[in-house]
Backbone as CSV, one residue per row, in Angstrom:
resi,resn,N_x,N_y,N_z,CA_x,CA_y,CA_z,C_x,C_y,C_z
1,MET,-31.003,17.939,31.890,-29.678,18.324,31.436,-28.737,17.130,31.444
2,ASP,-28.859,16.271,32.441,-27.996,15.094,32.544,-28.251,14.115,31.396
3,GLN,-29.496,13.926,31.013,-29.860,13.024,29.916,-29.336,13.561,28.588
4,ASN,-29.412,14.864,28.401,-28.923,15.502,27.190,-27.410,15.338,27.056
5,MET,-26.696,15.496,28.153,-25.245,15.353,28.172,-24.842,13.907,27.846
6,LEU,-25.563,12.964,28.402,-25.280,11.539,28.162,-25.503,11.180,26.700
7,SER,-26.572,11.670,26.105,-26.842,11.366,24.696,-25.784,11.988,23.783
8,THR,-25.272,13.158,24.143,-24.206,13.793,23.359,-22.928,12.964,23.418
9,ILE,-22.591,12.478,24.589,-21.384,11.646,24.734,-21.537,10.349,23.958
10,VAL,-22.705,9.738,24.021,-22.948,8.499,23.274,-22.823,8.746,21.773
11,MET,-23.364,9.846,21.283,-23.253,10.174,19.852,-21.798,10.381,19.434
12,LEU,-21.004,11.018,20.269,-19.585,11.211,19.960,-18.848,9.875,19.891
13,VAL,-19.144,8.990,20.829,-18.509,7.667,20.829,-18.906,6.888,19.573
14,VAL,-20.165,6.975,19.192,-20.639,6.298,17.977,-19.938,6.869,16.748
15,MET,-19.792,8.166,16.668,-19.105,8.797,15.530,-17.647,8.360,15.443
16,VAL,-16.953,8.314,16.576,-15.563,7.868,16.588,-15.480,6.413,16.125
17,ALA,-16.398,5.576,16.580,-16.410,4.171,16.173,-16.649,4.033,14.671
18,ILE,-17.556,4.825,14.131,-17.822,4.788,12.687,-16.587,5.208,11.907
19,PHE,-15.936,6.289,12.307,-14.713,6.722,11.632,-13.637,5.648,11.701
20,TYR,-13.510,5.006,12.849,-12.492,3.976,12.996,-12.751,2.814,12.045
21,PHE,-13.957,2.278,12.032,-14.242,1.093,11.227,-14.375,1.381,9.735
22,LEU,-14.744,2.590,9.361,-14.897,2.902,7.945,-13.676,3.563,7.313
23,LEU,-12.856,4.235,8.100,-11.725,4.964,7.529,-10.365,4.488,8.038
24,ILE,-10.171,4.463,9.312,-8.849,4.212,9.885,-8.442,2.748,9.768
25,ARG,-9.315,1.829,10.164,-8.977,0.406,10.157,-8.657,-0.119,8.753
26,PRO,-9.469,0.175,7.720,-9.119,-0.306,6.374,-7.793,0.262,5.870
27,GLU,-7.503,1.517,6.198,-6.237,2.117,5.765,-5.048,1.433,6.428
28,ASN,-5.145,1.146,7.725,-4.064,0.445,8.418,-3.881,-0.961,7.865
29,LYS,-4.972,-1.622,7.539,-4.913,-2.967,6.974,-4.221,-2.941,5.611
30,LYS,-4.542,-1.939,4.798,-3.922,-1.805,3.478,-2.417,-1.539,3.615
31,LYS,-2.027,-0.706,4.588,-0.604,-0.421,4.808,0.154,-1.679,5.218
32,LYS,-0.442,-2.514,6.074,0.205,-3.753,6.499,0.376,-4.708,5.330
33,GLU,-0.650,-4.838,4.475,-0.558,-5.714,3.309,0.510,-5.232,2.341
34,LEU,0.601,-3.916,2.146,1.609,-3.351,1.248,3.014,-3.569,1.802
35,ALA,3.199,-3.386,3.104,4.506,-3.618,3.722,4.900,-5.093,3.614
36,LYS,3.946,-5.993,3.789,4.214,-7.422,3.668,4.628,-7.772,2.246
37,MET,3.898,-7.229,1.244,4.229,-7.480,-0.152,5.635,-6.978,-0.472
38,ARG,5.975,-5.799,0.016,7.299,-5.235,-0.258,8.411,-6.040,0.412
39,SER,8.151,-6.606,1.575,9.184,-7.383,2.263,9.383,-8.760,1.629
40,GLU,8.397,-9.243,0.873,8.480,-10.564,0.252,8.925,-10.527,-1.209
41,LEU,9.385,-9.371,-1.700,9.840,-9.276,-3.089,11.093,-10.120,-3.301
42,THR,11.128,-10.814,-4.426,12.284,-11.653,-4.754,12.728,-11.376,-6.185
43,VAL,13.928,-11.838,-6.509,14.477,-11.684,-7.854,13.568,-12.415,-8.839
44,GLY,13.260,-11.751,-9.948,12.404,-12.328,-10.972,10.967,-11.847,-10.919
45,ASP,10.550,-11.227,-9.818,9.187,-10.717,-9.717,9.003,-9.517,-10.639
46,GLU,7.838,-9.430,-11.269,7.494,-8.246,-12.058,6.784,-7.273,-11.131
47,ILE,7.173,-5.996,-11.191,6.602,-4.988,-10.297,6.235,-3.730,-11.081
48,THR,5.428,-2.897,-10.436,5.095,-1.571,-10.946,5.414,-0.579,-9.840
49,THR,6.105,0.500,-10.187,6.425,1.520,-9.184,5.273,2.512,-9.066
50,ILE,5.334,3.361,-8.053,4.288,4.367,-7.883,4.323,5.395,-9.008
51,GLY,5.429,5.454,-9.730,5.540,6.351,-10.879,5.092,5.716,-12.180
52,GLY,4.701,4.430,-12.127,4.207,3.744,-13.316,5.268,3.015,-14.115
53,ILE,6.468,2.873,-13.586,7.526,2.163,-14.292,7.368,0.665,-14.051
54,LEU,7.359,-0.109,-15.133,7.246,-1.565,-15.064,8.630,-2.173,-15.205
55,GLY,8.882,-3.248,-14.484,10.172,-3.904,-14.597,10.212,-5.216,-13.858
56,THR,11.328,-5.920,-14.045,11.566,-7.203,-13.381,12.709,-7.020,-12.397
57,ILE,12.533,-7.508,-11.183,13.550,-7.352,-10.146,14.767,-8.207,-10.492
58,CYS,15.960,-7.586,-10.434,17.190,-8.343,-10.664,18.100,-8.331,-9.440
59,ALA,17.795,-7.514,-8.431,18.553,-7.523,-7.171,17.683,-6.936,-6.068
60,VAL,17.762,-7.554,-4.884,17.015,-7.077,-3.731,18.011,-6.731,-2.635
61,LYS,17.933,-5.490,-2.142,18.771,-5.042,-1.041,17.877,-4.789,0.164
62,GLU,18.455,-4.364,1.280,17.668,-4.165,2.497,16.574,-3.117,2.326
63,ASP,16.923,-1.936,1.798,15.952,-0.856,1.659,15.668,-0.465,0.220
64,SER,16.233,-1.193,-0.738,16.020,-0.848,-2.138,16.031,-2.102,-3.003
65,ILE,15.596,-1.915,-4.245,15.641,-2.999,-5.223,16.191,-2.439,-6.526
66,VAL,16.707,-3.330,-7.373,17.174,-2.958,-8.700,16.289,-3.702,-9.691
67,ILE,15.732,-2.953,-10.655,14.870,-3.586,-11.653,15.440,-3.375,-13.053
68,GLU,15.071,-4.281,-13.955,15.384,-4.150,-15.377,14.107,-3.751,-16.085
69,THR,14.224,-2.769,-16.965,13.046,-2.317,-17.712,13.281,-2.499,-19.197
70,GLY,12.289,-2.978,-19.895,12.307,-3.044,-21.348,13.307,-4.017,-21.931
71,ALA,13.315,-4.056,-23.261,14.173,-4.971,-24.002,15.632,-4.535,-23.979
72,ASP,15.897,-3.256,-23.732,17.277,-2.769,-23.707,17.975,-3.038,-22.380
73,ARG,17.280,-3.660,-21.438,17.826,-4.131,-20.158,18.427,-3.013,-19.309
74,VAL,17.783,-1.859,-19.306,18.204,-0.744,-18.463,17.915,-1.109,-17.007
75,ARG,18.886,-0.900,-16.126,18.705,-1.215,-14.712,18.559,0.078,-13.919
76,ILE,17.541,0.092,-13.047,17.248,1.265,-12.225,17.067,0.797,-10.790
77,GLU,17.623,1.575,-9.845,17.466,1.241,-8.427,16.372,2.108,-7.823
78,PHE,15.476,1.473,-7.074,14.372,2.156,-6.410,14.367,1.818,-4.932
79,ALA,13.872,2.745,-4.122,13.603,2.445,-2.715,12.402,1.507,-2.675
80,LYS,12.372,0.607,-1.686,11.265,-0.354,-1.607,9.916,0.328,-1.425
81,TRP,9.883,1.474,-0.749,8.608,2.154,-0.536,8.008,2.653,-1.838
82,ALA,8.791,2.713,-2.920,8.299,3.201,-4.211,7.614,2.115,-5.029
83,ILE,7.555,0.885,-4.507,6.908,-0.204,-5.227,5.414,-0.147,-4.950
84,SER,4.634,-0.092,-6.013,3.188,0.010,-5.878,2.520,-1.359,-5.862
85,THR,2.812,-2.172,-6.875,2.172,-3.483,-6.972,3.143,-4.527,-7.477
86,LYS,2.834,-5.769,-7.174,3.607,-6.904,-7.658,2.805,-7.537,-8.780
87,GLY,3.453,-7.866,-9.865,2.759,-8.421,-11.019,2.602,-7.357,-12.090
88,ALA,2.422,-7.821,-13.320,2.287,-6.893,-14.444,0.925,-6.226,-14.401
89,GLN,0.897,-4.953,-14.675,-0.345,-4.198,-14.718,-0.856,-4.182,-16.160
90,THR,-2.154,-4.298,-16.328,-2.745,-4.215,-17.650,-3.712,-3.052,-17.684
91,THR,-3.920,-2.527,-18.883,-4.885,-1.457,-19.055,-5.954,-1.921,-20.034
92,GLU,-6.997,-1.168,-20.163,-8.081,-1.514,-21.078,-7.584,-1.557,-22.527
93,ALA,-6.626,-0.711,-22.875,-6.125,-0.652,-24.253,-5.358,-1.907,-24.645
94,THR,-4.716,-2.573,-23.659,-3.902,-3.744,-23.976,-4.676,-5.042,-23.926
95,LYS,-5.917,-5.015,-23.474,-6.711,-6.249,-23.373,-7.217,-6.712,-24.699
């Protein structure tokens, strides 16, 4: 009975370790990289929001940014957490 209990505990520890290294750790690493990218945004950077809006940053505030979109120079303010990527996004259709 003691050997069976020990093997069960070892299996649980192994499962927790697998979940940590395959699921939790990569997600935390991705969150840190995204937070770093958002904190380093500067005027003139091209960005894409989580809603798919493309634009160029024209003002950076503490918790938000203002971007210009399109040729008509429409300015929109977004919270920094809404920024998905830095740089212009391309699709297969535009290549």
